[in-house]
Amino acid sequence: MKKGNRRRALSREPQPAPIKLDPFQEKAIAALLAGHSVLVAAPTGTGKTLIAEKLLEKILAEGKGAVYTSPLKALSNQKYRDFCRLFGREKVGLITGDLSINEAAPLLVMTTEIFRNWCFANPEMLDNTSHVIFDEMHYLDDLERGTTWEESIIFAPGHIKILGLSATVPNVREIAVWMGEIRGSSIEVIEEKKRAVPLKISWISPSGDVLDEDQARTEVEERREVRRTRRLRAGGSRYNRYNEDFIPYS
Amino acid sequence: MSENSPTCAEVIETIQDHLPALYFAFGRGRTEMLAEELGRSFDFLTGRERQRAKKMIKEAEENCPGLFTLRRQNLRRLLLQGIGYHHAGLPPVLKDLVERLYEQRLIYVLFCTETFAVGVNFPAASTVFDSCRKWDGREFRSLMNREFFQMAGRAGRRGYDRVGRVYIRIDERYPEQTGFYNELDVEPVRGRLMISPNTVLSLLYWKTDEEIKRFLEQNLAVYQNNREIWQLRREIRELEEKEKRLAACFCPEKDTPSCQLYRLLLRRELNHLKRRKHRHRPGARERREELRRLLQTARKHCDHRICAEAEKKLANVTERKNQLLARIHHLQRNSRDFEEEFQNVWRLLEDLGYVRGRELLPRGKFALELHVQEILVTELVFSGILLEASAEEAAAILAGVDYQPGRDEWVEKCPFSLEHVVRLRKLLLKSGVPEHFCVWSHLPAALAAAWYRGASFDELMQKCSLEEGDIFSMLRREIDLLRQIERAARDDVYLADFMRGIRQLLDREEVALVGV
């Protein structure tokens, strides 16, 4: 084994940037504080969570309740730990299918399934809840679980305001109009298309070179060509080409 | 196993100035294999860092003896080189350790599956895609734009990196599978409503007719469908206006023999009929004469190019209109009839004795509290199968509810017969219950039974080909189901106690949740 092959990042231990709200975060928070339901669509890592935290801070200070739903149990557990650290253990509860802690707390972290069930069976338990936060709301599109999000949106008690956090989707406005129509109160859309850190996509060729898109497309074409001729040579007979991905008239 | 180029060591060599990297691979075995391979030639940690990593690993081992089973010894070694892997097959405690090491910047290359990209934000300097195809439970398919950017977007740490670097490997052997993605092409969110037995029972029990109607007629899928049809109709109306305007350009002599455009067509047909091939066809001679006669009409002298242009435009407009009409037709034919789907499930529930009209019968009230395989579980209880079983057998039976075995999974044979459950399932299918409403597998039975009897987690591992994480989530799902049945039991104290007893025995040691 070849050991001690020490290769490392050039810039190490960089310092985190100070927390300053982006314009879209400011806008979302302002709309929420003004009492609107809000749908935020922004790329991952742009700080959607911060919006939720600011809202929760205010709700808890006013002595009201809130529900935070997430699509995965592991995520709910993690959020529960985060919120305990932020707001104090006594203020936060956790309810998933196989676990419940501090159910009477003002801030409840749950799976979306539990929230949906409450909307049907115990809406009175949500009387003091002013907001529900749907994390990863694009799960609406999930083949198996989308129904849960939809039933939650449709049947969440009317007095509850919604904060939806979603990855970038092209039709957020359409979703918001639908939510507004079915719930009978309008939803503001806050969209951030720009990433906090822009992405640069490159391709790595079989020989280890970094390529841009055009180069990559050429490379892919050439490789396919090479494989095709290799196969032809190996096959010998000219009829073989019709068995492979050879398209004679293209 | 020989690796296709570029090998992951070559890839990492290329991007070594942009670490830490999340290296996405599709398949758990693949993440482990790649990590192993990289570990053969790379060691990223300095002495100090290795000490820190060692300390964190030691602490985790003290809190959880036997953390690194024989199978995971390689992970322990790799973690001390700054390399890790992370997938759903790992036990939660180990996943947690890997995540914490990553957060502490003690992992430079983390090989992971898609699950690492959902939710909690673990940013990296770069993300690498081993391939752009994944197994979605049925087939291998290319990643959608949304999935790709969910993962790729982990690249670029705020305040640290100027850009987030994303690398896609072009595999020497499968160049055509290389992915090309554009953030502008991210797929829209579509409504995916499904009508489950619980949905129908909940609607019947808690909601008014009015509310049910609204639910069926205004859900997202219907809304999107209607909206698209409405937009298409509007566009068609505009096209029809345009058609009218274009038609007004033509002169009144259009399509008469004096029109130059029409004469052009006639002449073309004449030439066609003069050819040797067509000359002697029946009726050809008469038609030729007719055409000659028509062409003797005086030609109108006009700028026929205006008409020609309008005609071309008109053809385009008509074609576009037909496309839109076809789309509307397609939407209308394929739009789902939620009313009918609702009625079907309702009728099924009525046939099975869960409801009478809008009234919920005992079975219906029981199923109202269940959220997974409602009908199958209710029948397990009401048929007496569950109550007549010993606790161990009940644990084994319930483990299989909604369990869909993965490819090549095997588990030791269950020590007792589960034939009666198989029979019940067949009976349900025969009485019209669709397959997806009674999903059950005998596979995890032996594991749940052994765990109930007090076996150690290692013993379970020896009984099957499942990974720690799979066994964990199978038993957690069963605990969830046991809680549901306990709630549904209401004043049936015996059933509730029975379920609680099983649950308390299952919810221990490795299967218990940590850190909450």
Short mmCIF file of C-alpha atoms in Angstrom, two decimals, chain B residues 54-481:
data_model
loop_
_atom_site.label_atom_id
_atom_site.label_comp_id
_atom_site.label_asym_id
_atom_site.label_seq_id
_atom_site.Cartn_x
_atom_site.Cartn_y
_atom_site.Cartn_z
CA LYS B 54 -9.02 8.88 16.95
CA LYS B 55 -10.35 10.61 20.03
CA MET B 56 -13.83 11.08 18.54
CA ILE B 57 -13.95 7.48 17.37
CA LYS B 58 -12.80 6.21 20.78
CA GLU B 59 -15.49 8.23 22.53
CA ALA B 60 -18.16 6.87 20.23
CA GLU B 61 -16.92 3.33 20.84
CA GLU B 62 -17.05 3.83 24.57
CA ASN B 63 -20.65 5.03 24.35
CA CYS B 64 -21.56 2.17 22.10
CA PRO B 65 -19.41 -0.93 22.45
CA GLY B 66 -19.21 -3.00 19.29
CA LEU B 67 -19.82 0.07 17.15
CA PHE B 68 -17.54 -1.22 14.43
CA THR B 69 -18.62 -4.75 13.66
CA LEU B 70 -16.32 -6.98 11.69
CA ARG B 71 -17.90 -5.75 8.49
CA ARG B 72 -17.25 -2.09 9.41
CA GLN B 73 -13.64 -2.46 10.50
CA ASN B 74 -12.64 -1.05 7.11
CA LEU B 75 -14.61 2.11 7.84
CA ARG B 76 -12.73 2.62 11.08
CA ARG B 77 -9.40 2.35 9.27
CA LEU B 78 -10.55 4.67 6.47
CA LEU B 79 -11.84 7.30 8.90
CA LEU B 80 -8.31 7.57 10.31
CA GLN B 81 -7.15 8.41 6.77
CA GLY B 82 -9.77 11.16 6.31
CA ILE B 83 -11.98 9.00 4.09
CA GLY B 84 -15.53 7.89 4.88
CA TYR B 85 -18.65 6.31 3.46
CA HIS B 86 -22.25 6.95 4.40
CA HIS B 87 -25.42 5.16 3.29
CA ALA B 88 -28.75 3.88 4.61
CA GLY B 89 -27.26 0.46 5.39
CA LEU B 90 -25.13 1.84 8.23
CA PRO B 91 -26.46 1.70 11.78
CA PRO B 92 -27.62 5.15 12.93
CA VAL B 93 -24.88 5.52 15.54
CA LEU B 94 -22.24 5.01 12.90
CA LYS B 95 -23.94 7.41 10.49
CA ASP B 96 -23.99 9.93 13.30
CA LEU B 97 -20.27 9.47 13.93
CA VAL B 98 -19.44 9.91 10.24
CA GLU B 99 -21.57 13.05 10.10
CA ARG B 100 -19.87 14.52 13.15
CA LEU B 101 -16.40 13.76 11.79
CA TYR B 102 -17.42 15.42 8.54
CA GLU B 103 -18.67 18.50 10.38
CA GLN B 104 -15.34 18.65 12.22
CA ARG B 105 -13.56 18.68 8.82
CA LEU B 106 -11.88 15.39 9.57
CA ILE B 107 -13.21 13.72 6.44
CA TYR B 108 -11.80 14.93 3.14
CA VAL B 109 -13.62 12.63 0.79
CA LEU B 110 -16.99 11.21 1.78
CA PHE B 111 -18.51 8.57 -0.47
CA CYS B 112 -22.25 8.74 -0.04
CA THR B 113 -25.63 7.95 -1.54
CA GLU B 114 -28.43 10.34 -2.33
CA THR B 115 -29.82 10.27 1.23
CA PHE B 116 -26.92 12.40 2.40
CA ALA B 117 -28.25 15.28 0.29
CA VAL B 118 -31.76 15.43 1.76
CA GLY B 119 -32.39 17.85 4.56
CA VAL B 120 -29.53 18.62 6.85
CA ASN B 121 -27.00 20.77 5.11
CA PHE B 122 -23.51 19.32 4.90
CA PRO B 123 -21.74 21.64 2.48
CA ALA B 124 -18.53 20.69 0.69
CA ALA B 125 -16.03 22.40 -1.56
CA SER B 126 -16.96 20.08 -4.38
CA THR B 127 -19.37 17.31 -5.26
CA VAL B 128 -18.51 14.45 -7.57
CA PHE B 129 -20.92 12.24 -9.48
CA ASP B 130 -19.66 8.73 -9.93
CA SER B 131 -22.52 8.24 -12.39
CA CYS B 132 -25.77 10.00 -13.22
CA ARG B 133 -27.99 6.96 -13.11
CA LYS B 134 -29.79 5.54 -10.13
CA TRP B 135 -31.93 2.56 -9.23
CA ASP B 136 -35.37 3.90 -8.35
CA GLY B 137 -36.80 0.64 -7.06
CA ARG B 138 -37.89 -0.55 -10.48
CA GLU B 139 -35.24 0.39 -13.01
CA PHE B 140 -32.04 2.27 -13.61
CA ARG B 141 -32.79 5.72 -14.86
CA SER B 142 -30.99 9.02 -15.31
CA LEU B 143 -31.17 11.53 -12.50
CA MET B 144 -33.80 14.22 -12.91
CA ASN B 145 -32.64 17.82 -12.89
CA ARG B 146 -34.21 18.35 -9.49
CA GLU B 147 -32.41 15.37 -7.98
CA PHE B 148 -29.13 16.34 -9.56
CA PHE B 149 -29.21 19.90 -8.25
CA GLN B 150 -30.33 18.80 -4.79
CA MET B 151 -27.07 16.86 -4.60
CA ALA B 152 -24.80 19.06 -6.69
CA GLY B 153 -25.94 22.08 -4.67
CA ARG B 154 -24.04 20.80 -1.64
CA ALA B 155 -20.93 22.16 -3.31
CA GLY B 156 -19.81 25.62 -2.31
CA ARG B 157 -19.47 26.54 1.34
CA ARG B 158 -20.84 29.96 2.10
CA GLY B 159 -18.07 32.35 2.99
CA TYR B 160 -15.39 29.78 2.12
CA ASP B 161 -15.63 29.02 -1.59
CA ARG B 162 -15.94 31.40 -4.51
CA VAL B 163 -17.72 28.72 -6.55
CA GLY B 164 -19.08 25.31 -5.72
CA ARG B 165 -17.39 22.79 -7.97
CA VAL B 166 -19.39 19.93 -9.40
CA TYR B 167 -17.67 17.13 -11.27
CA ILE B 168 -19.32 14.50 -13.40
CA ARG B 169 -17.31 11.46 -14.31
CA ILE B 170 -17.31 10.38 -17.94
CA ASP B 171 -17.08 6.63 -17.66
CA GLU B 172 -14.80 5.11 -20.24
CA ARG B 173 -17.11 2.14 -20.68
CA TYR B 174 -20.46 4.00 -20.67
CA PRO B 175 -19.81 7.42 -22.20
CA GLU B 176 -23.41 7.70 -23.40
CA GLN B 177 -24.64 7.66 -19.81
CA THR B 178 -22.88 10.91 -19.01
CA GLY B 179 -25.34 13.44 -17.61
CA PHE B 180 -25.76 17.04 -18.76
CA TYR B 181 -27.89 19.24 -16.54
CA ASN B 182 -29.29 22.73 -16.54
CA GLU B 183 -30.82 24.42 -13.56
CA LEU B 184 -33.30 26.17 -15.85
CA ASP B 185 -34.76 22.79 -16.77
CA VAL B 186 -35.68 21.73 -13.24
CA GLU B 187 -38.95 19.80 -13.40
CA PRO B 188 -42.14 21.44 -12.11
CA VAL B 189 -43.92 20.07 -9.06
CA ARG B 190 -47.04 18.08 -9.98
CA GLY B 191 -49.93 16.95 -7.81
CA ARG B 192 -49.67 13.26 -6.92
CA LEU B 193 -52.77 12.58 -4.87
CA MET B 194 -53.51 8.93 -4.13
CA ILE B 195 -56.73 7.74 -2.59
CA SER B 196 -55.88 5.27 0.19
CA PRO B 197 -58.38 3.46 2.41
CA ASN B 198 -57.37 5.77 5.25
CA THR B 199 -58.03 8.85 3.11
CA VAL B 200 -61.54 7.60 2.33
CA LEU B 201 -62.28 6.64 5.95
CA SER B 202 -60.94 9.96 7.24
CA LEU B 203 -62.99 11.92 4.72
CA LEU B 204 -66.16 9.96 5.51
CA TYR B 205 -65.68 10.22 9.26
CA TRP B 206 -64.41 13.77 9.73
CA LYS B 207 -65.48 15.76 6.70
CA THR B 208 -68.75 17.05 5.23
CA ASP B 209 -69.97 16.19 1.73
CA GLU B 210 -69.03 19.71 0.72
CA GLU B 211 -65.45 19.27 1.94
CA ILE B 212 -65.08 15.89 0.26
CA LYS B 213 -66.27 17.36 -3.02
CA ARG B 214 -63.79 20.20 -2.74
CA PHE B 215 -60.99 17.74 -1.99
CA LEU B 216 -61.77 15.63 -5.04
CA GLU B 217 -62.41 18.49 -7.43
CA GLN B 218 -59.80 21.02 -6.40
CA ASN B 219 -56.71 19.04 -5.54
CA LEU B 220 -53.45 20.01 -7.13
CA ALA B 221 -53.52 17.45 -9.95
CA VAL B 222 -57.01 18.53 -11.04
CA TYR B 223 -56.10 22.18 -10.66
CA GLN B 224 -52.98 21.82 -12.80
CA ASN B 225 -54.83 19.83 -15.42
CA ASN B 226 -57.67 22.33 -15.67
CA ARG B 227 -55.30 25.23 -15.74
CA GLU B 228 -53.30 23.74 -18.56
CA ILE B 229 -56.43 23.00 -20.57
CA TRP B 230 -57.64 26.53 -19.93
CA GLN B 231 -54.35 27.97 -21.12
CA LEU B 232 -54.36 25.75 -24.20
CA ARG B 233 -57.92 26.84 -25.04
CA ARG B 234 -56.90 30.46 -24.75
CA GLU B 235 -53.99 29.92 -27.08
CA ILE B 236 -56.23 28.08 -29.53
CA ARG B 237 -58.66 31.00 -29.54
CA GLU B 238 -55.78 33.31 -30.40
CA LEU B 239 -54.69 31.01 -33.21
CA GLU B 240 -58.21 30.96 -34.60
CA GLU B 241 -58.25 34.77 -34.66
CA LYS B 242 -55.01 34.64 -36.56
CA GLU B 243 -56.43 32.12 -39.02
CA LYS B 244 -59.32 34.49 -39.72
CA ARG B 245 -56.98 37.41 -40.25
CA LEU B 246 -54.81 35.40 -42.62
CA ALA B 247 -57.80 34.14 -44.59
CA ALA B 248 -58.81 37.77 -45.17
CA CYS B 249 -55.58 38.31 -47.14
CA PHE B 250 -56.66 36.08 -49.98
CA CYS B 251 -58.36 37.52 -53.05
CA PRO B 252 -61.83 36.31 -53.99
CA GLU B 253 -60.43 34.41 -56.95
CA LYS B 254 -58.40 32.10 -54.74
CA ASP B 255 -58.83 28.41 -55.65
CA THR B 256 -60.28 29.29 -59.07
CA PRO B 257 -58.43 28.53 -62.30
CA SER B 258 -57.52 32.18 -62.76
CA CYS B 259 -55.51 32.26 -59.52
CA GLN B 260 -51.81 31.83 -60.14
CA LEU B 261 -51.29 29.70 -57.05
CA TYR B 262 -54.05 27.36 -58.00
CA ARG B 263 -52.69 27.13 -61.56
CA LEU B 264 -49.36 26.12 -60.12
CA LEU B 265 -50.99 23.17 -58.43
CA LEU B 266 -52.88 22.23 -61.57
CA ARG B 267 -49.72 22.32 -63.65
CA ARG B 268 -47.91 20.17 -61.15
CA GLU B 269 -50.65 17.59 -61.30
CA LEU B 270 -50.62 17.68 -65.07
CA ASN B 271 -46.89 17.03 -65.22
CA HIS B 272 -47.32 14.24 -62.77
CA LEU B 273 -49.94 12.58 -64.94
CA LYS B 274 -47.76 12.94 -68.03
CA ARG B 275 -45.09 10.69 -66.61
CA ARG B 276 -44.80 7.29 -68.12
CA LYS B 277 -45.54 5.63 -64.83
CA HIS B 278 -48.92 7.30 -64.43
CA ARG B 279 -49.85 7.99 -68.02
CA HIS B 280 -51.95 4.88 -68.55
CA ARG B 281 -53.72 4.73 -65.25
CA PRO B 282 -57.51 4.56 -65.57
CA GLY B 283 -59.01 8.06 -65.73
CA ALA B 284 -55.63 9.70 -66.25
CA ARG B 285 -56.33 10.78 -69.79
CA GLU B 286 -59.67 12.38 -68.92
CA ARG B 287 -58.13 14.20 -65.99
CA ARG B 288 -55.32 15.50 -68.20
CA GLU B 289 -57.81 16.94 -70.62
CA GLU B 290 -59.79 18.52 -67.84
CA LEU B 291 -56.62 20.11 -66.46
CA ARG B 292 -55.64 21.49 -69.87
CA ARG B 293 -59.08 22.97 -70.26
CA LEU B 294 -58.90 24.62 -66.85
CA LEU B 295 -55.48 26.06 -67.59
CA GLN B 296 -56.86 27.76 -70.68
CA THR B 297 -58.80 30.13 -68.46
CA ALA B 298 -57.31 33.62 -68.47
CA ARG B 299 -54.66 34.12 -65.83
CA LYS B 300 -55.17 36.87 -63.30
CA HIS B 301 -52.27 39.31 -63.15
CA CYS B 302 -51.54 39.96 -59.51
CA ASP B 303 -48.79 39.80 -56.91
CA HIS B 304 -49.51 36.24 -55.95
CA ARG B 305 -46.61 36.18 -53.47
CA ILE B 306 -48.85 37.80 -50.83
CA CYS B 307 -51.26 34.91 -51.15
CA ALA B 308 -48.40 32.40 -51.13
CA GLU B 309 -46.97 33.82 -47.95
CA ALA B 310 -50.33 33.95 -46.21
CA GLU B 311 -50.94 30.37 -47.20
CA LYS B 312 -47.64 29.26 -45.70
CA LYS B 313 -48.37 31.09 -42.45
CA LEU B 314 -51.84 29.67 -42.33
CA ALA B 315 -50.49 26.15 -42.66
CA ASN B 316 -48.17 26.76 -39.69
CA VAL B 317 -50.95 28.17 -37.57
CA THR B 318 -53.23 25.26 -38.37
CA GLU B 319 -50.51 22.79 -37.53
CA ARG B 320 -49.85 24.44 -34.17
CA LYS B 321 -53.56 24.48 -33.46
CA ASN B 322 -53.85 20.78 -34.16
CA GLN B 323 -50.95 20.08 -31.83
CA LEU B 324 -52.69 21.97 -29.04
CA LEU B 325 -55.95 20.21 -29.71
CA ALA B 326 -54.18 16.87 -29.51
CA ARG B 327 -52.64 17.91 -26.17
CA ILE B 328 -56.06 18.88 -24.79
CA HIS B 329 -57.43 15.58 -25.99
CA HIS B 330 -54.55 13.78 -24.28
CA LEU B 331 -55.07 15.69 -21.03
CA GLN B 332 -58.78 15.01 -21.00
CA ARG B 333 -58.37 11.36 -21.74
CA ASN B 334 -55.61 10.84 -19.19
CA SER B 335 -56.88 13.10 -16.47
CA ARG B 336 -57.58 11.08 -13.39
CA ASP B 337 -61.10 10.85 -12.18
CA PHE B 338 -60.63 11.25 -8.45
CA GLU B 339 -64.37 11.00 -7.88
CA GLU B 340 -64.30 7.54 -9.41
CA GLU B 341 -61.17 6.48 -7.53
CA PHE B 342 -62.81 7.62 -4.31
CA GLN B 343 -66.01 5.74 -5.12
CA ASN B 344 -64.03 2.58 -5.92
CA VAL B 345 -62.22 2.51 -2.59
CA TRP B 346 -65.44 3.41 -0.80
CA ARG B 347 -67.25 0.52 -2.49
CA LEU B 348 -64.41 -1.83 -1.59
CA LEU B 349 -64.61 -0.73 2.04
CA GLU B 350 -68.35 -1.30 1.97
CA ASP B 351 -67.94 -4.79 0.51
CA LEU B 352 -65.41 -5.65 3.20
CA GLY B 353 -67.69 -4.42 5.98
CA TYR B 354 -65.74 -1.34 7.02
CA VAL B 355 -68.49 1.17 6.34
CA ARG B 356 -72.22 1.27 5.71
CA GLY B 357 -72.93 4.36 3.66
CA ARG B 358 -71.16 7.13 5.50
CA GLU B 359 -71.21 5.32 8.81
CA LEU B 360 -68.02 3.65 10.02
CA LEU B 361 -68.41 0.11 11.33
CA PRO B 362 -66.00 -1.37 13.92
CA ARG B 363 -63.49 -2.40 11.25
CA GLY B 364 -63.64 1.07 9.72
CA LYS B 365 -63.12 2.78 13.05
CA PHE B 366 -60.14 0.53 13.67
CA ALA B 367 -58.60 1.19 10.27
CA LEU B 368 -59.11 4.94 10.79
CA GLU B 369 -56.19 4.87 13.24
CA LEU B 370 -53.88 2.97 10.89
CA HIS B 371 -51.68 4.63 8.32
CA VAL B 372 -49.95 1.74 6.68
CA GLN B 373 -51.61 -1.20 4.92
CA GLU B 374 -54.85 -0.35 6.72
CA ILE B 375 -56.93 -3.18 5.32
CA LEU B 376 -54.36 -5.94 5.79
CA VAL B 377 -53.60 -4.96 9.38
CA THR B 378 -57.27 -4.61 10.30
CA GLU B 379 -57.94 -8.06 8.90
CA LEU B 380 -54.99 -9.51 10.82
CA VAL B 381 -56.68 -8.27 13.98
CA PHE B 382 -60.32 -9.02 13.15
CA SER B 383 -59.59 -12.49 11.76
CA GLY B 384 -58.11 -13.37 15.13
CA ILE B 385 -54.73 -14.26 13.63
CA LEU B 386 -52.90 -11.67 15.71
CA LEU B 387 -54.72 -12.39 18.97
CA GLU B 388 -54.30 -16.14 18.71
CA ALA B 389 -50.60 -15.80 17.99
CA SER B 390 -47.95 -15.82 20.67
CA ALA B 391 -46.20 -12.49 21.18
CA GLU B 392 -43.20 -13.76 19.28
CA GLU B 393 -45.35 -14.83 16.34
CA ALA B 394 -47.20 -11.52 16.36
CA ALA B 395 -43.89 -9.67 16.26
CA ALA B 396 -42.85 -11.81 13.30
CA ILE B 397 -46.10 -11.27 11.40
CA LEU B 398 -46.21 -7.50 11.86
CA ALA B 399 -42.59 -7.07 10.78
CA GLY B 400 -43.60 -8.15 7.29
CA VAL B 401 -46.37 -5.57 6.87
CA ASP B 402 -45.55 -3.17 4.02
CA TYR B 403 -42.11 -4.77 3.70
CA GLN B 404 -40.79 -4.80 0.16
CA PRO B 405 -37.73 -7.05 -0.05
CA GLY B 406 -34.76 -5.62 -1.89
CA ARG B 407 -32.87 -7.39 -4.62
CA ASP B 408 -31.04 -10.54 -3.45
CA GLU B 409 -32.12 -10.23 0.18
CA TRP B 410 -32.22 -13.41 2.19
CA VAL B 411 -33.12 -14.13 5.78
CA GLU B 412 -32.98 -17.37 7.74
CA LYS B 413 -36.21 -19.32 7.70
CA CYS B 414 -38.78 -18.44 10.33
CA PRO B 415 -38.97 -21.15 13.05
CA PHE B 416 -42.79 -21.33 12.84
CA SER B 417 -45.32 -21.37 10.04
CA LEU B 418 -46.81 -18.16 8.67
CA GLU B 419 -49.05 -20.02 6.27
CA HIS B 420 -52.23 -18.52 7.77
CA VAL B 421 -51.07 -14.99 6.95
CA VAL B 422 -50.33 -16.01 3.38
CA ARG B 423 -53.82 -17.54 3.19
CA LEU B 424 -55.44 -14.40 4.56
CA ARG B 425 -53.61 -12.31 2.01
CA LYS B 426 -54.74 -14.55 -0.83
CA LEU B 427 -58.30 -14.35 0.41
CA LEU B 428 -58.16 -10.56 0.47
CA LEU B 429 -56.75 -10.40 -3.03
CA LYS B 430 -59.50 -12.74 -4.17
CA SER B 431 -62.18 -10.53 -2.68
CA GLY B 432 -61.00 -7.60 -4.77
CA VAL B 433 -58.45 -5.86 -2.56
CA PRO B 434 -55.76 -4.47 -4.85
CA GLU B 435 -52.21 -5.77 -4.44
CA HIS B 436 -50.82 -2.47 -3.15
CA PHE B 437 -53.35 -2.45 -0.28
CA CYS B 438 -52.02 -5.72 1.13
CA VAL B 439 -48.26 -5.65 0.92
CA TRP B 440 -46.71 -8.20 3.22
CA SER B 441 -43.54 -10.29 3.15
CA HIS B 442 -42.47 -13.28 5.21
CA LEU B 443 -38.86 -12.19 4.86
CA PRO B 444 -38.19 -10.20 8.08
CA ALA B 445 -40.21 -12.59 10.27
CA ALA B 446 -37.27 -14.58 11.65
CA LEU B 447 -35.39 -11.39 12.51
CA ALA B 448 -38.24 -9.77 14.41
CA ALA B 449 -38.95 -13.03 16.26
CA ALA B 450 -35.32 -13.43 17.27
CA TRP B 451 -35.05 -9.80 18.36
CA TYR B 452 -38.21 -10.22 20.40
CA ARG B 453 -36.71 -13.31 22.07
CA GLY B 454 -33.75 -11.18 23.13
CA ALA B 455 -31.15 -12.05 20.53
CA SER B 456 -28.22 -9.67 20.13
CA PHE B 457 -27.92 -7.45 17.10
CA ASP B 458 -24.87 -9.40 15.96
CA GLU B 459 -26.93 -12.59 16.02
CA LEU B 460 -29.50 -10.92 13.78
CA MET B 461 -26.75 -9.90 11.39
CA GLN B 462 -25.69 -13.52 11.08
CA LYS B 463 -29.20 -14.61 10.19
CA CYS B 464 -29.50 -12.52 7.06
CA SER B 465 -27.91 -10.57 4.24
CA LEU B 466 -29.48 -7.30 5.38
CA GLU B 467 -27.32 -4.47 6.58
CA GLU B 468 -27.52 -2.95 10.06
CA GLY B 469 -29.43 0.09 8.83
CA ASP B 470 -32.05 -2.07 7.11
CA ILE B 471 -32.71 -4.14 10.21
CA PHE B 472 -32.90 -0.97 12.26
CA SER B 473 -35.46 0.72 10.04
CA MET B 474 -37.49 -2.48 9.65
CA LEU B 475 -37.85 -2.74 13.45
CA ARG B 476 -38.48 1.01 13.87
CA ARG B 477 -41.28 0.74 11.32
CA GLU B 478 -42.73 -2.16 13.26
CA ILE B 479 -42.62 -0.10 16.48
CA ASP B 480 -44.51 2.64 14.63
CA LEU B 481 -47.13 0.11 13.50
#
